[in-house]
């Protein structure tokens, strides 16, 4: 399969997702929309990934590429092709599905426990730790099923159209290097300094094993999303 990946910031790239695609024999092209690259044609890929991006509301004025990206996401939703959104990308997909997107009560930064929703169609552990980097959240789109919840965010993601479309608020693709880049370049999500759910940079990087534990979770989720046969 060939995947198109939409990137919105030089320091919020595909991270481990790119490694997984290569290891599984899939090809991919990254389109840097923030650098002025034009969104690709949906016809030229087998699946589309909308990566994380700017903090704050979905603002066509502040993000001049967003209007064209919305059209691409809408086409993907109307197609039969797999669509995955992470962070900003998940908010954009939820918005195009008619769900409310808004600022959450508190920023959620660092490592937090996710509890899988009983009705989630995704085969993931009942509880797992994932990396968070957000203040903005979204409601569950109509006809979608929830992924799960954390202490600060009742909805950590969703699936729609029999798992063809998946949105993740949490980051299963994070690596130590990608988190170090976020911390070095910022900005932190709004309200991080006052949030009870925001860890220090030292705490985020203290345990390298946490990043390694994300790898099998990402593998399980992507295999189900792309409907690959189980081993």
Short mmCIF file of N, CA and C in Angstrom, two decimals, residues 93-228:
data_model
loop_
_atom_site.label_atom_id
_atom_site.label_comp_id
_atom_site.label_asym_id
_atom_site.label_seq_id
_atom_site.Cartn_x
_atom_site.Cartn_y
_atom_site.Cartn_z
N UNK A 93 -10.87 15.49 11.64
CA UNK A 93 -11.80 14.46 11.17
C UNK A 93 -13.11 14.53 11.95
N UNK A 94 -13.01 14.66 13.28
CA UNK A 94 -14.23 14.76 14.10
C UNK A 94 -15.08 15.95 13.65
N UNK A 95 -14.44 17.08 13.40
CA UNK A 95 -15.16 18.27 12.96
C UNK A 95 -15.86 18.02 11.63
N UNK A 96 -15.18 17.36 10.69
CA UNK A 96 -15.79 17.10 9.39
C UNK A 96 -16.94 16.10 9.50
N UNK A 97 -16.94 15.30 10.56
CA UNK A 97 -18.04 14.38 10.81
C UNK A 97 -19.17 15.03 11.60
N UNK A 98 -19.04 16.32 11.88
CA UNK A 98 -20.10 17.07 12.54
C UNK A 98 -20.01 17.13 14.05
N UNK A 99 -18.91 16.64 14.64
CA UNK A 99 -18.77 16.66 16.09
C UNK A 99 -18.23 18.01 16.56
N UNK A 100 -18.52 18.35 17.79
CA UNK A 100 -18.03 19.58 18.40
C UNK A 100 -16.57 19.40 18.78
N UNK A 101 -15.75 20.40 18.47
CA UNK A 101 -14.36 20.45 18.93
C UNK A 101 -14.22 21.71 19.77
N UNK A 102 -13.49 21.59 20.89
CA UNK A 102 -13.40 22.72 21.82
C UNK A 102 -12.18 22.57 22.71
N UNK A 103 -11.92 23.59 23.51
CA UNK A 103 -10.82 23.54 24.46
C UNK A 103 -11.24 22.73 25.68
N UNK A 104 -10.39 21.79 26.09
CA UNK A 104 -10.68 20.97 27.25
C UNK A 104 -10.52 21.74 28.55
N UNK A 105 -10.97 21.16 29.63
CA UNK A 105 -10.89 21.81 30.93
C UNK A 105 -9.45 22.06 31.34
N UNK A 106 -8.57 21.09 31.11
CA UNK A 106 -7.17 21.23 31.44
C UNK A 106 -6.31 20.62 30.34
N UNK A 107 -5.09 21.13 30.22
CA UNK A 107 -4.14 20.52 29.30
C UNK A 107 -3.75 19.15 29.83
N UNK A 108 -3.48 18.24 28.91
CA UNK A 108 -3.06 16.87 29.26
C UNK A 108 -1.73 16.62 28.55
N UNK A 109 -0.66 16.60 29.33
CA UNK A 109 0.69 16.52 28.77
C UNK A 109 1.46 15.41 29.46
N UNK A 110 2.15 14.60 28.68
CA UNK A 110 2.96 13.54 29.25
C UNK A 110 2.26 12.19 29.19
N UNK A 111 2.62 11.30 30.12
CA UNK A 111 2.13 9.93 30.13
C UNK A 111 0.89 9.79 31.00
N UNK A 112 -0.18 9.23 30.40
CA UNK A 112 -1.42 9.05 31.14
C UNK A 112 -2.06 7.72 30.76
N UNK A 113 -2.79 7.17 31.70
CA UNK A 113 -3.44 5.88 31.51
C UNK A 113 -4.73 6.03 30.71
N UNK A 114 -4.89 5.17 29.69
CA UNK A 114 -6.10 5.12 28.88
C UNK A 114 -6.84 3.84 29.22
N UNK A 115 -8.13 3.95 29.49
CA UNK A 115 -8.99 2.79 29.74
C UNK A 115 -9.86 2.57 28.51
N UNK A 116 -9.75 1.41 27.93
CA UNK A 116 -10.49 1.09 26.70
C UNK A 116 -11.98 1.08 26.97
N UNK A 117 -12.75 1.66 26.05
CA UNK A 117 -14.21 1.65 26.18
C UNK A 117 -14.74 0.25 25.89
N UNK A 118 -15.73 -0.21 26.65
CA UNK A 118 -16.29 -1.55 26.43
C UNK A 118 -16.80 -1.75 25.01
N UNK A 119 -17.31 -0.70 24.40
CA UNK A 119 -17.88 -0.82 23.06
C UNK A 119 -16.87 -0.57 21.94
N UNK A 120 -15.60 -0.33 22.29
CA UNK A 120 -14.60 -0.09 21.25
C UNK A 120 -14.40 -1.33 20.39
N UNK A 121 -14.41 -1.17 19.06
CA UNK A 121 -14.18 -2.33 18.18
C UNK A 121 -12.69 -2.62 17.97
N UNK A 122 -11.82 -1.80 18.55
CA UNK A 122 -10.39 -1.98 18.38
C UNK A 122 -9.85 -2.94 19.42
N UNK A 123 -9.06 -3.89 18.98
CA UNK A 123 -8.48 -4.89 19.86
C UNK A 123 -7.21 -4.33 20.49
N UNK A 124 -7.38 -3.71 21.64
CA UNK A 124 -6.27 -3.13 22.39
C UNK A 124 -6.42 -3.55 23.85
N UNK A 125 -5.36 -3.42 24.66
CA UNK A 125 -5.48 -3.78 26.08
C UNK A 125 -6.57 -2.97 26.78
N UNK A 126 -7.12 -3.53 27.83
CA UNK A 126 -8.16 -2.82 28.58
C UNK A 126 -7.62 -1.54 29.19
N UNK A 127 -6.34 -1.51 29.53
CA UNK A 127 -5.69 -0.29 29.99
C UNK A 127 -4.27 -0.23 29.42
N UNK A 128 -3.85 0.95 29.07
CA UNK A 128 -2.49 1.14 28.58
C UNK A 128 -2.08 2.60 28.78
N UNK A 129 -0.78 2.83 28.87
CA UNK A 129 -0.25 4.19 29.01
C UNK A 129 0.09 4.74 27.63
N UNK A 130 -0.27 5.99 27.39
CA UNK A 130 0.01 6.64 26.11
C UNK A 130 0.52 8.05 26.37
N UNK A 131 1.18 8.60 25.38
CA UNK A 131 1.70 9.95 25.49
C UNK A 131 0.63 10.95 25.05
N UNK A 132 0.51 12.05 25.79
CA UNK A 132 -0.49 13.09 25.50
C UNK A 132 0.19 14.43 25.26
N UNK A 133 -0.42 15.24 24.39
CA UNK A 133 0.10 16.58 24.12
C UNK A 133 -1.05 17.42 23.57
N UNK A 134 -2.00 17.81 24.43
CA UNK A 134 -3.16 18.53 23.92
C UNK A 134 -3.86 19.32 25.02
N UNK A 135 -4.62 20.27 24.60
CA UNK A 135 -5.63 20.96 25.41
C UNK A 135 -6.99 20.83 24.73
N UNK A 136 -6.99 20.87 23.40
CA UNK A 136 -8.24 20.79 22.64
C UNK A 136 -8.74 19.35 22.61
N UNK A 137 -10.05 19.20 22.63
CA UNK A 137 -10.68 17.88 22.62
C UNK A 137 -11.84 17.90 21.62
N UNK A 138 -12.49 16.75 21.47
CA UNK A 138 -13.62 16.66 20.54
C UNK A 138 -14.67 15.74 21.12
N UNK A 139 -15.90 15.92 20.66
CA UNK A 139 -17.00 15.04 21.05
C UNK A 139 -17.03 13.84 20.12
N UNK A 140 -17.77 12.83 20.51
CA UNK A 140 -17.90 11.62 19.69
C UNK A 140 -18.77 11.90 18.48
N UNK A 141 -18.25 11.70 17.26
CA UNK A 141 -19.08 11.92 16.07
C UNK A 141 -20.26 10.95 16.02
N UNK A 142 -21.29 11.35 15.32
CA UNK A 142 -22.46 10.49 15.14
C UNK A 142 -22.05 9.20 14.44
N UNK A 143 -22.58 8.09 14.92
CA UNK A 143 -22.32 6.76 14.38
C UNK A 143 -20.90 6.27 14.63
N UNK A 144 -20.12 6.99 15.44
CA UNK A 144 -18.77 6.54 15.78
C UNK A 144 -18.80 5.79 17.11
N UNK A 145 -17.76 5.00 17.34
CA UNK A 145 -17.60 4.27 18.59
C UNK A 145 -16.38 4.80 19.32
N UNK A 146 -16.45 4.96 20.65
CA UNK A 146 -15.33 5.54 21.39
C UNK A 146 -14.17 4.57 21.51
N UNK A 147 -12.96 5.12 21.55
CA UNK A 147 -11.77 4.31 21.81
C UNK A 147 -11.64 4.03 23.30
N UNK A 148 -11.68 5.08 24.11
CA UNK A 148 -11.51 4.94 25.55
C UNK A 148 -11.38 6.31 26.17
N UNK A 149 -10.95 6.33 27.43
CA UNK A 149 -10.89 7.59 28.17
C UNK A 149 -9.66 7.62 29.05
N UNK A 150 -9.28 8.83 29.48
CA UNK A 150 -8.26 9.03 30.50
C UNK A 150 -8.88 9.86 31.61
N UNK A 151 -8.13 10.12 32.66
CA UNK A 151 -8.67 10.89 33.78
C UNK A 151 -9.09 12.30 33.34
N UNK A 152 -8.32 12.91 32.44
CA UNK A 152 -8.60 14.29 32.03
C UNK A 152 -9.47 14.39 30.79
N UNK A 153 -9.50 13.34 29.96
CA UNK A 153 -10.22 13.40 28.68
C UNK A 153 -11.16 12.21 28.55
N UNK A 154 -12.47 12.44 28.61
CA UNK A 154 -13.43 11.34 28.51
C UNK A 154 -13.38 10.60 27.18
N UNK A 155 -12.87 11.26 26.14
CA UNK A 155 -12.80 10.62 24.84
C UNK A 155 -11.37 10.73 24.30
N UNK A 156 -10.67 9.61 24.25
CA UNK A 156 -9.30 9.59 23.76
C UNK A 156 -9.21 9.17 22.30
N UNK A 157 -10.34 8.98 21.67
CA UNK A 157 -10.32 8.61 20.26
C UNK A 157 -11.63 7.96 19.86
N UNK A 158 -11.74 7.62 18.58
CA UNK A 158 -12.97 7.02 18.07
C UNK A 158 -12.67 6.24 16.80
N UNK A 159 -13.58 5.37 16.46
CA UNK A 159 -13.55 4.70 15.16
C UNK A 159 -14.90 4.89 14.49
N UNK A 160 -14.87 4.90 13.18
CA UNK A 160 -16.09 5.19 12.40
C UNK A 160 -16.06 4.35 11.14
N UNK A 161 -17.22 3.95 10.68
CA UNK A 161 -17.35 3.15 9.45
C UNK A 161 -16.54 1.86 9.56
N UNK A 162 -16.85 1.08 10.60
CA UNK A 162 -16.24 -0.25 10.78
C UNK A 162 -14.72 -0.19 10.81
N UNK A 163 -14.18 0.78 11.55
CA UNK A 163 -12.75 0.97 11.79
C UNK A 163 -11.99 1.50 10.57
N UNK A 164 -12.71 1.84 9.49
CA UNK A 164 -12.01 2.43 8.34
C UNK A 164 -11.44 3.80 8.69
N UNK A 165 -12.13 4.53 9.55
CA UNK A 165 -11.70 5.85 9.99
C UNK A 165 -11.41 5.77 11.50
N UNK A 166 -10.21 6.21 11.89
CA UNK A 166 -9.82 6.19 13.29
C UNK A 166 -9.24 7.56 13.65
N UNK A 167 -9.67 8.09 14.78
CA UNK A 167 -9.12 9.33 15.31
C UNK A 167 -8.53 9.09 16.69
N UNK A 168 -7.31 9.56 16.92
CA UNK A 168 -6.62 9.35 18.19
C UNK A 168 -6.24 10.69 18.80
N UNK A 169 -6.71 10.95 20.01
CA UNK A 169 -6.23 12.11 20.74
C UNK A 169 -4.85 11.82 21.32
N UNK A 170 -4.65 10.60 21.78
CA UNK A 170 -3.37 10.20 22.35
C UNK A 170 -2.37 9.85 21.23
N UNK A 171 -1.11 9.71 21.64
CA UNK A 171 -0.03 9.47 20.68
C UNK A 171 0.62 8.12 20.92
N UNK A 172 0.30 7.16 20.08
CA UNK A 172 0.95 5.85 20.14
C UNK A 172 2.20 5.82 19.26
N UNK A 173 2.37 6.83 18.44
CA UNK A 173 3.53 6.89 17.53
C UNK A 173 4.74 7.57 18.14
N UNK A 174 4.61 8.08 19.37
CA UNK A 174 5.66 8.89 19.98
C UNK A 174 6.94 8.08 20.21
N UNK A 175 8.07 8.73 20.03
CA UNK A 175 9.37 8.18 20.38
C UNK A 175 10.07 9.19 21.29
N UNK A 176 11.13 8.75 21.93
CA UNK A 176 11.89 9.68 22.77
C UNK A 176 12.36 10.88 21.95
N UNK A 177 12.80 10.62 20.71
CA UNK A 177 13.30 11.69 19.86
C UNK A 177 12.19 12.67 19.48
N UNK A 178 10.99 12.16 19.19
CA UNK A 178 9.90 13.06 18.80
C UNK A 178 9.44 13.91 19.98
N UNK A 179 9.45 13.34 21.19
CA UNK A 179 9.06 14.10 22.37
C UNK A 179 10.13 15.14 22.72
N UNK A 180 11.39 14.78 22.58
CA UNK A 180 12.46 15.75 22.81
C UNK A 180 12.34 16.93 21.85
N UNK A 181 11.95 16.67 20.60
CA UNK A 181 11.77 17.75 19.63
C UNK A 181 10.62 18.65 20.03
N UNK A 182 9.52 18.07 20.51
CA UNK A 182 8.39 18.88 20.98
C UNK A 182 8.81 19.77 22.14
N UNK A 183 9.53 19.22 23.09
CA UNK A 183 9.93 19.98 24.27
C UNK A 183 10.93 21.07 23.91
N UNK A 184 11.75 20.83 22.90
CA UNK A 184 12.77 21.81 22.53
C UNK A 184 12.21 22.96 21.73
N UNK A 185 11.10 22.72 21.02
CA UNK A 185 10.60 23.74 20.10
C UNK A 185 9.28 24.38 20.55
N UNK A 186 8.50 23.62 21.38
CA UNK A 186 7.25 24.18 21.89
C UNK A 186 6.33 24.66 20.77
N UNK A 187 5.33 25.50 21.09
CA UNK A 187 4.95 25.85 22.46
C UNK A 187 4.16 24.74 23.14
N UNK A 188 4.13 24.76 24.46
CA UNK A 188 3.29 23.83 25.20
C UNK A 188 1.82 24.17 24.98
N UNK A 189 0.95 23.18 25.00
CA UNK A 189 -0.48 23.49 24.92
C UNK A 189 -0.90 24.48 26.00
N UNK A 190 -1.87 25.31 25.68
CA UNK A 190 -2.31 26.37 26.58
C UNK A 190 -2.72 25.81 27.94
N UNK A 191 -2.26 26.47 28.99
CA UNK A 191 -2.63 26.09 30.34
C UNK A 191 -1.81 24.97 30.93
N UNK A 192 -0.74 24.55 30.24
CA UNK A 192 0.07 23.44 30.74
C UNK A 192 0.68 23.74 32.10
N UNK A 193 1.07 25.00 32.30
CA UNK A 193 1.74 25.34 33.56
C UNK A 193 0.80 25.28 34.75
N UNK A 194 -0.51 25.28 34.53
CA UNK A 194 -1.49 25.26 35.63
C UNK A 194 -2.24 23.93 35.73
N UNK A 195 -1.98 23.03 34.81
CA UNK A 195 -2.76 21.79 34.76
C UNK A 195 -2.25 20.74 35.73
N UNK A 196 -3.18 20.04 36.36
CA UNK A 196 -2.83 18.92 37.22
C UNK A 196 -2.49 17.68 36.40
N UNK A 197 -2.67 17.77 35.08
CA UNK A 197 -2.44 16.61 34.20
C UNK A 197 -1.28 16.87 33.25
N UNK A 198 -0.38 17.77 33.64
CA UNK A 198 0.80 18.08 32.83
C UNK A 198 2.05 17.70 33.60
N UNK A 199 2.86 16.83 33.01
CA UNK A 199 4.10 16.39 33.64
C UNK A 199 5.26 17.31 33.27
N UNK A 200 6.30 17.24 34.04
CA UNK A 200 7.53 17.95 33.71
C UNK A 200 8.24 17.24 32.56
N UNK A 201 9.14 17.94 31.90
CA UNK A 201 9.90 17.34 30.81
C UNK A 201 10.74 16.18 31.32
N UNK A 202 11.25 16.30 32.54
CA UNK A 202 12.05 15.22 33.11
C UNK A 202 11.21 13.96 33.29
N UNK A 203 9.98 14.12 33.76
CA UNK A 203 9.11 12.97 33.96
C UNK A 203 8.74 12.31 32.63
N UNK A 204 8.55 13.11 31.60
CA UNK A 204 8.18 12.57 30.29
C UNK A 204 9.27 11.67 29.72
N UNK A 205 10.53 12.01 30.01
CA UNK A 205 11.66 11.32 29.40
C UNK A 205 12.35 10.34 30.35
N UNK A 206 11.84 10.22 31.57
CA UNK A 206 12.56 9.49 32.60
C UNK A 206 12.65 7.99 32.32
N UNK A 207 11.64 7.40 31.71
CA UNK A 207 11.59 5.95 31.53
C UNK A 207 11.58 5.60 30.05
N UNK A 208 12.72 5.23 29.48
CA UNK A 208 12.76 4.88 28.04
C UNK A 208 11.86 3.71 27.69
N UNK A 209 11.59 2.81 28.66
CA UNK A 209 10.76 1.65 28.37
C UNK A 209 9.34 2.04 27.97
N UNK A 210 8.89 3.18 28.44
CA UNK A 210 7.52 3.61 28.09
C UNK A 210 7.38 3.79 26.58
N UNK A 211 8.39 4.33 25.96
CA UNK A 211 8.34 4.51 24.51
C UNK A 211 8.36 3.17 23.79
N UNK A 212 9.13 2.22 24.31
CA UNK A 212 9.19 0.89 23.70
C UNK A 212 7.85 0.18 23.82
N UNK A 213 7.14 0.41 24.91
CA UNK A 213 5.84 -0.24 25.12
C UNK A 213 4.78 0.26 24.15
N UNK A 214 5.01 1.43 23.55
CA UNK A 214 4.05 1.95 22.58
C UNK A 214 4.10 1.18 21.26
N UNK A 215 5.25 0.60 20.93
CA UNK A 215 5.42 -0.04 19.63
C UNK A 215 4.40 -1.14 19.36
N UNK A 216 4.19 -2.11 20.27
CA UNK A 216 3.18 -3.14 19.98
C UNK A 216 1.76 -2.60 19.94
N UNK A 217 1.49 -1.54 20.71
CA UNK A 217 0.16 -0.92 20.65
C UNK A 217 -0.08 -0.30 19.28
N UNK A 218 0.93 0.41 18.78
CA UNK A 218 0.80 1.01 17.45
C UNK A 218 0.64 -0.06 16.39
N UNK A 219 1.39 -1.13 16.51
CA UNK A 219 1.30 -2.23 15.55
C UNK A 219 -0.10 -2.81 15.52
N UNK A 220 -0.68 -3.06 16.69
CA UNK A 220 -2.01 -3.64 16.75
C UNK A 220 -3.05 -2.71 16.16
N UNK A 221 -2.95 -1.42 16.49
CA UNK A 221 -3.94 -0.48 15.99
C UNK A 221 -3.85 -0.30 14.47
N UNK A 222 -2.64 -0.12 13.95
CA UNK A 222 -2.49 0.11 12.52
C UNK A 222 -2.88 -1.12 11.71
N UNK A 223 -2.58 -2.30 12.21
CA UNK A 223 -2.94 -3.53 11.50
C UNK A 223 -4.45 -3.66 11.39
N UNK A 224 -5.17 -3.30 12.45
CA UNK A 224 -6.63 -3.34 12.39
C UNK A 224 -7.18 -2.25 11.49
N UNK A 225 -6.60 -1.06 11.58
CA UNK A 225 -7.07 0.06 10.76
C UNK A 225 -6.89 -0.23 9.27
N UNK A 226 -5.76 -0.79 8.90
CA UNK A 226 -5.51 -1.11 7.49
C UNK A 226 -6.06 -2.48 7.10
N UNK A 227 -6.67 -3.17 8.09
CA UNK A 227 -7.31 -4.47 7.86
C UNK A 227 -6.32 -5.48 7.32
N UNK A 228 -5.14 -5.51 7.98
CA UNK A 228 -4.13 -6.49 7.60
C UNK A 228 -4.42 -7.81 8.32
#
